XYZ file of C-alpha atoms in Angstrom:
512
model
C 51.208 95.260 39.415
C 50.216 91.684 38.692
C 53.099 91.471 36.250
C 55.559 92.621 38.918
C 54.250 90.022 41.329
C 54.708 87.407 38.615
C 58.313 88.431 38.147
C 58.939 88.058 41.895
C 57.845 84.426 41.840
C 59.057 82.468 44.855
C 60.761 79.162 44.188
C 61.292 76.372 46.702
C 64.920 76.306 47.893
C 66.984 73.219 47.186
C 67.070 72.356 50.898
C 63.276 72.614 51.128
C 62.905 70.478 48.024
C 65.309 67.869 49.397
C 63.440 67.698 52.715
C 60.128 67.258 50.884
C 61.382 64.167 49.089
C 63.399 62.904 52.046
C 66.809 63.299 50.434
C 69.954 65.329 51.155
C 71.151 67.684 48.382
C 74.412 66.610 46.686
C 77.243 67.903 48.850
C 80.761 67.150 50.069
C 81.218 69.080 53.335
C 84.436 67.324 54.377
C 86.030 68.006 50.987
C 84.925 71.644 51.193
C 86.712 71.871 54.552
C 89.811 70.227 53.068
C 89.940 72.720 50.174
C 89.536 75.733 52.470
C 92.193 74.292 54.804
C 94.581 73.922 51.854
C 93.939 77.536 50.807
C 94.802 78.659 54.357
C 97.985 76.549 54.433
C 99.503 77.351 51.045
C 99.107 80.630 49.160
C 99.735 78.992 45.750
C 96.674 76.776 46.186
C 94.494 79.758 45.216
C 95.928 79.607 41.696
C 94.960 75.929 41.319
C 91.277 76.358 42.221
C 90.590 79.922 41.058
C 89.202 78.921 37.634
C 87.290 75.896 38.995
C 85.374 77.255 41.982
C 83.489 80.332 43.019
C 81.765 81.020 46.324
C 78.447 79.537 45.123
C 80.172 76.220 44.448
C 80.263 75.569 48.210
C 77.168 74.049 49.766
C 77.713 75.318 53.307
C 77.042 79.047 53.652
C 79.878 79.506 56.170
C 82.284 78.070 53.603
C 81.049 80.565 50.993
C 81.925 83.466 53.312
C 85.378 82.048 54.106
C 86.138 81.473 50.409
C 85.092 85.058 49.603
C 87.380 86.371 52.359
C 90.324 84.345 51.025
C 89.852 85.702 47.508
C 89.294 89.218 48.786
C 92.737 89.059 50.373
C 94.197 87.539 47.231
C 92.849 90.376 45.083
C 94.519 92.873 47.400
C 97.820 91.024 47.097
C 97.800 89.817 50.720
C 98.452 86.267 51.902
C 95.506 84.296 53.251
C 96.128 82.416 56.505
C 94.071 81.696 59.581
C 94.708 85.117 61.186
C 94.315 87.305 58.083
C 91.123 85.525 57.032
C 89.585 86.033 60.481
C 90.447 89.732 60.304
C 88.985 89.988 56.788
C 85.766 88.319 57.941
C 85.556 90.824 60.812
C 85.978 93.679 58.335
C 83.231 92.181 56.183
C 81.066 91.715 59.321
C 80.689 88.015 58.458
C 82.828 86.320 61.112
C 79.858 85.017 63.057
C 78.110 83.835 59.874
C 81.330 82.010 58.949
C 81.275 80.001 62.184
C 83.610 82.191 64.237
C 87.388 82.284 64.627
C 87.495 78.800 66.191
C 85.837 77.233 63.158
C 88.239 78.963 60.745
C 91.200 77.756 62.842
C 90.130 74.117 62.836
C 89.872 74.024 59.017
C 93.628 73.609 58.782
C 93.291 70.367 60.752
C 91.291 68.842 57.870
C 94.247 68.576 55.514
C 98.012 68.099 55.727
C 98.932 69.880 52.472
C 97.505 71.274 49.223
C 98.732 68.308 47.176
C 95.284 67.225 45.948
C 93.455 70.556 46.147
C 92.611 70.660 42.410
C 91.073 67.188 42.465
C 89.067 68.092 45.567
C 87.922 71.348 43.935
C 86.559 69.445 40.931
C 84.515 67.192 43.220
C 82.979 70.279 44.864
C 82.183 71.710 41.428
C 80.483 68.462 40.348
C 78.268 68.544 43.441
C 77.414 72.168 42.634
C 76.365 71.187 39.076
C 74.087 68.488 40.489
C 72.456 70.967 42.859
C 71.985 73.464 40.024
C 70.228 70.820 37.926
C 67.891 70.065 40.818
C 67.217 73.789 41.325
C 66.471 74.417 37.655
C 64.229 71.349 37.461
C 62.254 72.605 40.448
C 61.838 76.063 38.896
C 60.700 74.546 35.589
C 58.116 72.503 37.471
C 56.861 75.574 39.356
C 56.609 77.618 36.146
C 54.831 74.793 34.312
C 52.002 74.905 36.868
C 51.557 78.650 36.255
C 48.731 78.996 33.693
C 49.746 82.591 32.909
C 53.121 81.503 31.508
C 53.587 81.540 27.721
C 54.535 77.973 26.754
C 57.066 79.001 24.111
C 58.812 81.335 26.541
C 58.708 78.653 29.229
C 60.414 76.158 26.911
C 63.021 78.722 25.949
C 63.730 79.623 29.589
C 64.012 75.941 30.552
C 66.442 75.202 27.740
C 68.431 78.373 28.396
C 68.800 77.547 32.105
C 70.120 74.067 31.304
C 72.445 75.470 28.627
C 73.758 78.011 31.152
C 74.658 75.207 33.541
C 76.394 73.316 30.744
C 78.257 76.448 29.626
C 79.386 77.090 33.191
C 80.839 73.607 33.305
C 83.038 74.261 30.255
C 86.447 75.472 31.367
C 89.046 76.796 28.975
C 92.613 77.310 29.958
C 94.875 80.171 29.009
C 97.384 79.115 26.361
C 100.763 80.524 25.330
C 100.916 81.976 21.841
C 103.160 79.307 20.286
C 100.612 76.441 20.217
C 97.964 78.914 19.044
C 100.178 79.966 16.123
C 100.839 76.298 15.325
C 97.098 75.648 15.328
C 96.436 78.679 13.105
C 99.114 77.556 10.631
C 97.657 74.047 10.552
C 94.292 75.551 9.569
C 95.955 77.624 6.828
C 97.750 74.513 5.506
C 94.529 72.520 5.580
C 92.746 75.251 3.611
C 95.640 75.408 1.150
C 95.266 71.684 0.482
C 91.549 72.020 -0.158
C 90.612 72.506 -3.787
C 87.963 75.095 -2.988
C 89.952 76.886 -0.250
C 86.780 77.552 1.743
C 86.667 77.801 5.520
C 82.884 77.976 5.871
C 79.786 76.262 4.479
C 79.903 76.698 0.665
C 76.911 78.326 -1.026
C 77.666 76.467 -4.259
C 78.086 79.738 -6.186
C 81.718 80.083 -7.223
C 82.147 83.866 -7.181
C 80.131 84.313 -4.006
C 82.186 81.662 -2.201
C 85.379 83.298 -3.447
C 84.435 86.531 -1.656
C 82.950 84.995 1.496
C 85.092 81.804 1.771
C 81.752 80.143 2.512
C 79.185 81.068 5.149
C 81.119 81.323 8.407
C 80.096 79.759 11.710
C 78.414 82.160 14.192
C 77.664 84.687 11.400
C 74.239 86.231 10.885
C 73.686 86.715 7.144
C 70.803 88.881 5.935
C 69.625 88.411 2.336
C 67.238 91.196 1.390
C 65.236 92.175 -1.684
C 61.940 93.594 -2.835
C 59.090 91.106 -3.401
C 59.345 88.815 -6.476
C 63.124 89.270 -6.786
C 63.762 85.609 -5.989
C 64.783 85.574 -2.305
C 63.257 82.172 -1.598
C 64.568 80.761 -4.879
C 68.062 81.988 -3.998
C 68.196 80.316 -0.572
C 66.600 77.129 -1.917
C 69.277 76.959 -4.629
C 71.904 77.450 -1.919
C 70.292 74.863 0.357
C 70.311 72.381 -2.508
C 73.995 73.055 -3.217
C 74.991 72.845 0.449
C 73.045 69.669 1.160
C 73.606 67.692 -2.066
C 77.051 68.807 -3.227
C 78.683 69.516 0.147
C 76.612 67.149 2.354
C 75.933 69.869 4.973
C 72.668 69.350 6.927
C 70.432 72.402 6.395
C 67.365 73.521 8.360
C 64.822 75.778 6.644
C 62.134 77.624 8.581
C 59.507 78.810 6.116
C 57.008 81.274 7.541
C 55.598 82.276 4.147
C 55.277 79.097 2.106
C 54.168 75.598 3.086
C 56.684 72.772 3.177
C 55.021 71.137 0.120
C 55.355 74.365 -1.870
C 59.033 74.567 -0.974
C 59.609 70.925 -1.900
C 57.827 71.426 -5.233
C 60.213 74.303 -5.951
C 63.193 72.114 -5.091
C 61.885 69.330 -7.330
C 61.292 71.746 -10.230
C 64.787 73.142 -9.849
C 66.466 69.748 -9.529
C 64.584 67.993 -12.354
C 64.341 71.068 -14.624
C 60.647 70.428 -15.082
C 58.515 73.557 -14.908
C 56.619 74.128 -11.682
C 53.412 74.439 -13.747
C 53.877 70.879 -14.976
C 54.415 69.629 -11.442
C 51.333 71.450 -10.178
C 49.137 70.054 -12.940
C 50.757 66.612 -13.117
C 50.727 66.891 -16.907
C 53.957 64.997 -17.556
C 54.865 62.964 -20.599
C 56.462 59.529 -20.254
C 60.020 60.824 -20.749
C 59.332 63.569 -18.197
C 58.288 60.985 -15.611
C 61.576 59.198 -16.266
C 63.401 62.501 -15.916
C 61.581 63.187 -12.632
C 62.363 59.784 -11.128
C 65.965 59.862 -12.305
C 66.968 63.340 -11.147
C 65.125 63.356 -7.844
C 67.292 60.645 -6.246
C 69.925 63.008 -4.834
C 67.249 65.335 -3.483
C 65.491 62.472 -1.672
C 68.701 61.676 0.223
C 69.624 65.328 0.886
C 69.927 66.314 4.603
C 67.383 69.152 4.354
C 64.929 69.691 7.218
C 61.906 71.968 6.674
C 59.652 73.547 9.290
C 56.665 75.564 8.049
C 55.207 76.616 11.416
C 53.313 79.885 10.759
C 53.802 83.007 12.922
C 56.819 81.413 14.590
C 58.205 83.314 17.588
C 61.928 83.828 18.025
C 61.838 81.742 21.220
C 60.144 78.824 19.454
C 62.737 79.102 16.691
C 65.589 78.980 19.193
C 64.155 75.873 20.877
C 63.643 74.127 17.533
C 67.116 75.118 16.296
C 68.765 73.695 19.413
C 66.905 70.428 18.939
C 67.870 70.242 15.244
C 71.504 70.911 16.132
C 71.422 68.142 18.711
C 69.585 65.600 16.520
C 71.018 66.270 13.059
C 74.066 68.502 13.694
C 72.754 71.087 11.234
C 75.441 73.170 9.529
C 73.264 76.124 8.531
C 69.922 77.656 9.496
C 67.689 79.495 6.988
C 64.697 81.695 7.932
C 62.194 82.817 5.267
C 61.587 85.517 6.266
C 62.495 87.718 9.243
C 59.543 90.157 9.208
C 57.041 87.299 9.506
C 58.474 86.267 12.867
C 57.161 87.493 16.196
C 58.968 88.283 19.419
C 56.359 86.517 21.575
C 54.936 88.236 24.630
C 58.335 89.709 25.503
C 58.620 92.051 22.534
C 55.005 93.084 22.044
C 54.509 96.754 21.257
C 56.622 98.889 18.958
C 57.266 96.915 15.753
C 60.745 98.363 15.296
C 61.714 97.233 18.797
C 60.231 93.806 18.094
C 62.273 93.387 14.885
C 65.357 94.600 16.778
C 64.825 91.884 19.384
C 64.363 89.245 16.670
C 67.553 90.203 14.804
C 69.533 90.316 18.058
C 68.253 86.863 19.028
C 69.130 85.461 15.599
C 72.711 86.601 16.119
C 72.712 84.969 19.572
C 71.444 81.700 18.024
C 74.248 81.803 15.441
C 76.867 82.216 18.189
C 75.288 79.703 20.562
C 74.983 76.920 17.964
C 78.170 78.007 16.150
C 76.557 77.838 12.713
C 75.734 80.434 10.045
C 72.185 81.754 10.291
C 70.756 83.089 7.008
C 67.630 85.231 7.334
C 65.666 86.690 4.450
C 64.373 90.219 4.837
C 62.058 92.563 2.960
C 63.143 95.969 1.687
C 60.976 99.067 1.936
C 59.481 100.880 -1.059
C 62.314 103.384 -1.118
C 63.959 101.319 -3.864
C 61.129 101.952 -6.355
C 60.792 105.605 -5.349
C 64.490 106.299 -5.948
C 65.259 108.496 -8.965
C 68.248 106.314 -9.807
C 67.379 104.372 -12.979
C 69.263 101.284 -11.748
C 67.074 101.035 -8.608
C 69.849 99.304 -6.702
C 69.040 98.674 -3.002
C 71.074 100.183 -0.159
C 71.459 99.361 3.536
C 69.038 102.162 4.427
C 66.314 100.271 2.524
C 66.173 97.463 5.117
C 62.624 97.396 6.365
C 61.409 98.270 9.875
C 64.668 98.348 11.810
C 68.214 99.643 11.573
C 69.126 96.938 14.108
C 69.085 94.364 11.284
C 72.042 96.099 9.661
C 73.759 96.477 13.030
C 73.401 92.828 14.115
C 74.225 91.271 10.736
C 77.734 90.130 9.903
C 76.810 90.196 6.222
C 74.042 91.917 4.265
C 73.348 90.817 0.675
C 70.852 92.287 -1.761
C 69.273 90.530 -4.756
C 68.786 92.885 -7.701
C 67.364 91.885 -11.091
C 67.616 94.826 -13.530
C 65.067 93.320 -15.940
C 62.349 93.741 -13.280
C 62.807 97.502 -13.656
C 62.797 97.350 -17.457
C 66.585 97.358 -17.939
C 67.270 94.486 -20.347
C 70.794 95.428 -21.501
C 73.837 96.735 -19.701
C 75.936 99.704 -20.823
C 77.953 97.437 -23.150
C 74.866 96.007 -24.823
C 75.005 92.644 -23.053
C 71.663 91.074 -22.227
C 70.460 91.280 -18.626
C 67.547 88.916 -19.201
C 67.790 86.105 -16.675
C 70.637 87.825 -14.824
C 70.549 88.516 -11.065
C 73.073 90.707 -9.290
C 74.020 89.725 -5.749
C 75.242 92.859 -3.972
C 77.351 92.316 -0.850
C 76.650 95.620 0.928
C 78.101 94.711 4.329
C 80.782 92.169 5.169
C 82.140 92.492 8.683
C 85.062 90.129 8.116
C 85.783 90.577 4.436
C 85.304 92.474 1.208
C 82.127 93.910 -0.234
C 81.304 93.676 -3.907
C 78.848 92.519 -6.540
C 78.537 89.279 -8.482
C 76.177 88.101 -11.192
C 74.260 84.830 -11.342
C 71.876 83.251 -13.808
C 68.240 83.085 -12.738
C 65.682 80.806 -14.364
C 62.355 82.149 -13.229
C 60.313 79.191 -14.519
C 62.428 76.844 -12.393
C 63.064 79.298 -9.511
C 66.740 78.418 -9.835
C 69.986 80.383 -9.476
C 73.283 79.178 -10.914
C 76.780 80.357 -11.845
C 77.148 82.345 -15.045
C 79.681 79.787 -16.255
C 76.903 77.220 -16.607
C 76.537 76.932 -20.408
C 72.840 76.104 -20.415
C 71.916 79.196 -18.479
C 74.310 81.458 -20.376
C 72.739 80.241 -23.605
C 69.293 80.977 -22.235
C 70.348 84.520 -21.349
C 71.686 85.076 -24.900
C 68.608 83.415 -26.426
C 66.394 85.735 -24.379
C 68.386 88.673 -25.708
C 67.950 87.397 -29.303
C 64.187 87.100 -28.760
C 64.040 90.674 -27.498
C 66.092 91.874 -30.480
C 63.516 90.340 -32.830
C 60.571 91.579 -30.775
C 58.696 94.864 -30.929
C 60.223 96.124 -27.743
C 58.360 93.931 -25.255
C 59.965 92.098 -22.368
C 59.683 88.603 -23.813
C 61.479 86.004 -21.711
C 62.125 82.305 -22.216
C 59.432 80.049 -20.747
C 58.614 76.340 -20.865
C 56.261 76.238 -23.848
C 57.090 73.566 -26.510
C 57.666 76.177 -29.230
C 60.185 78.051 -27.094
C 61.999 74.806 -26.275
C 62.238 73.897 -29.977
C 63.440 77.372 -30.914
C 66.005 77.315 -28.109
C 67.419 73.939 -29.173
C 67.787 75.194 -32.754
C 69.505 78.324 -31.458
C 71.964 76.308 -29.325
C 72.742 73.900 -32.193
C 73.571 76.855 -34.429
C 75.787 78.271 -31.668
C 77.648 74.938 -31.411
C 78.161 74.758 -35.184
C 79.605 78.276 -35.215
C 81.902 77.617 -32.281
C 85.391 76.431 -33.335
C 86.009 74.534 -30.091
């Protein structure tokens, strides 16, 4: 009951607020009369103001009723003049509220023609926007005094109300198809002239970008995997590529790891120094030089990290809007979805809460017009599957089918070596190989690509990268000489020396 009373909160009207501070609300009564008079004089005037004004745009209540009557007649295909509008107001039982027949008749005396009706309509709309800002400000103030309000939800509501006013002020006009085709062809030509041919934010992985054409604006991308498959490493490698190579500002919301842990991973990946060395600080002189030399690009990279724990979807939306405004972020990364909460709104059934979160993430992507990439856990069904490959499927998404429904793309990370499969059917080594499975792609093809994965550096890269391809083959050679164990390349000095000898032999045996 108390909750219902809260929902029926009474706000001070704009007139009451204006009287309290001794000011008159923004209004233009004479111009309102002139616009209504023009609509009564010329039937074509309705076309000029129809996409600028609605009844609420008028300050005077009588004018709202008259405007509604005019458009009611217009919808029925009847002409609006002094007599027909009076009759329509009678039918609507609003003639008295509209000031009576005499008031409607004198409106035509306020204007000689409809020559400037569009300009006058825009003035009325501007006054309406000012009144709306005053109204929203008053409601925010009232809510802020209410101790029972959740602060995160209050911030979200305040921002959403202001955004709604701004969105209502954006008018788009209907266009003929010819200029739209010209615009579309210009985009195609621009893409054709680009070396990469990408229309979205590049991930930095060649084969993945070839399929996706880059992460597209307003898309929600879900990247899912079982624990320890390298989800965080994958998005950090992408964030590095996007920010350093393609100069796209990236925001990362880490709900699992601290910002320092994430930065240490980025440093290890960028400098190719093992994370163990960075944690212990046990670096030789040449390694310090390597660290200082290779970290320069990372220092200047437009990457913004937020490690707020137990972040609610409404706090995320408020932060994302601010980041978009301040830094014009080109992509948003969340690590990971199941650690978010829905705030007080979605408390209760966990599946419903996750559904709300995924739906809101899609709304954020559309509102900010950027790709939103969210990591997600998979359920244990992958391990329990009889299939020896243990490849994930869409049904393995944890806690909610709404994630699959809301996502524009769903990608899975699958590393066969984790399940003991070290060679493919052709005998090629799968050590250090990660398969990226595109299981859902609303606007394109699905498929599977392979990337190199260096676990000690938490780094993904293209297979074409010679260093990583060599490591994969070296790992295979080590396994061939082993007693059947899953030996993998690490950062010990002996392994480094052996690897360098192996690569030198490879170079000597290569004719090119």
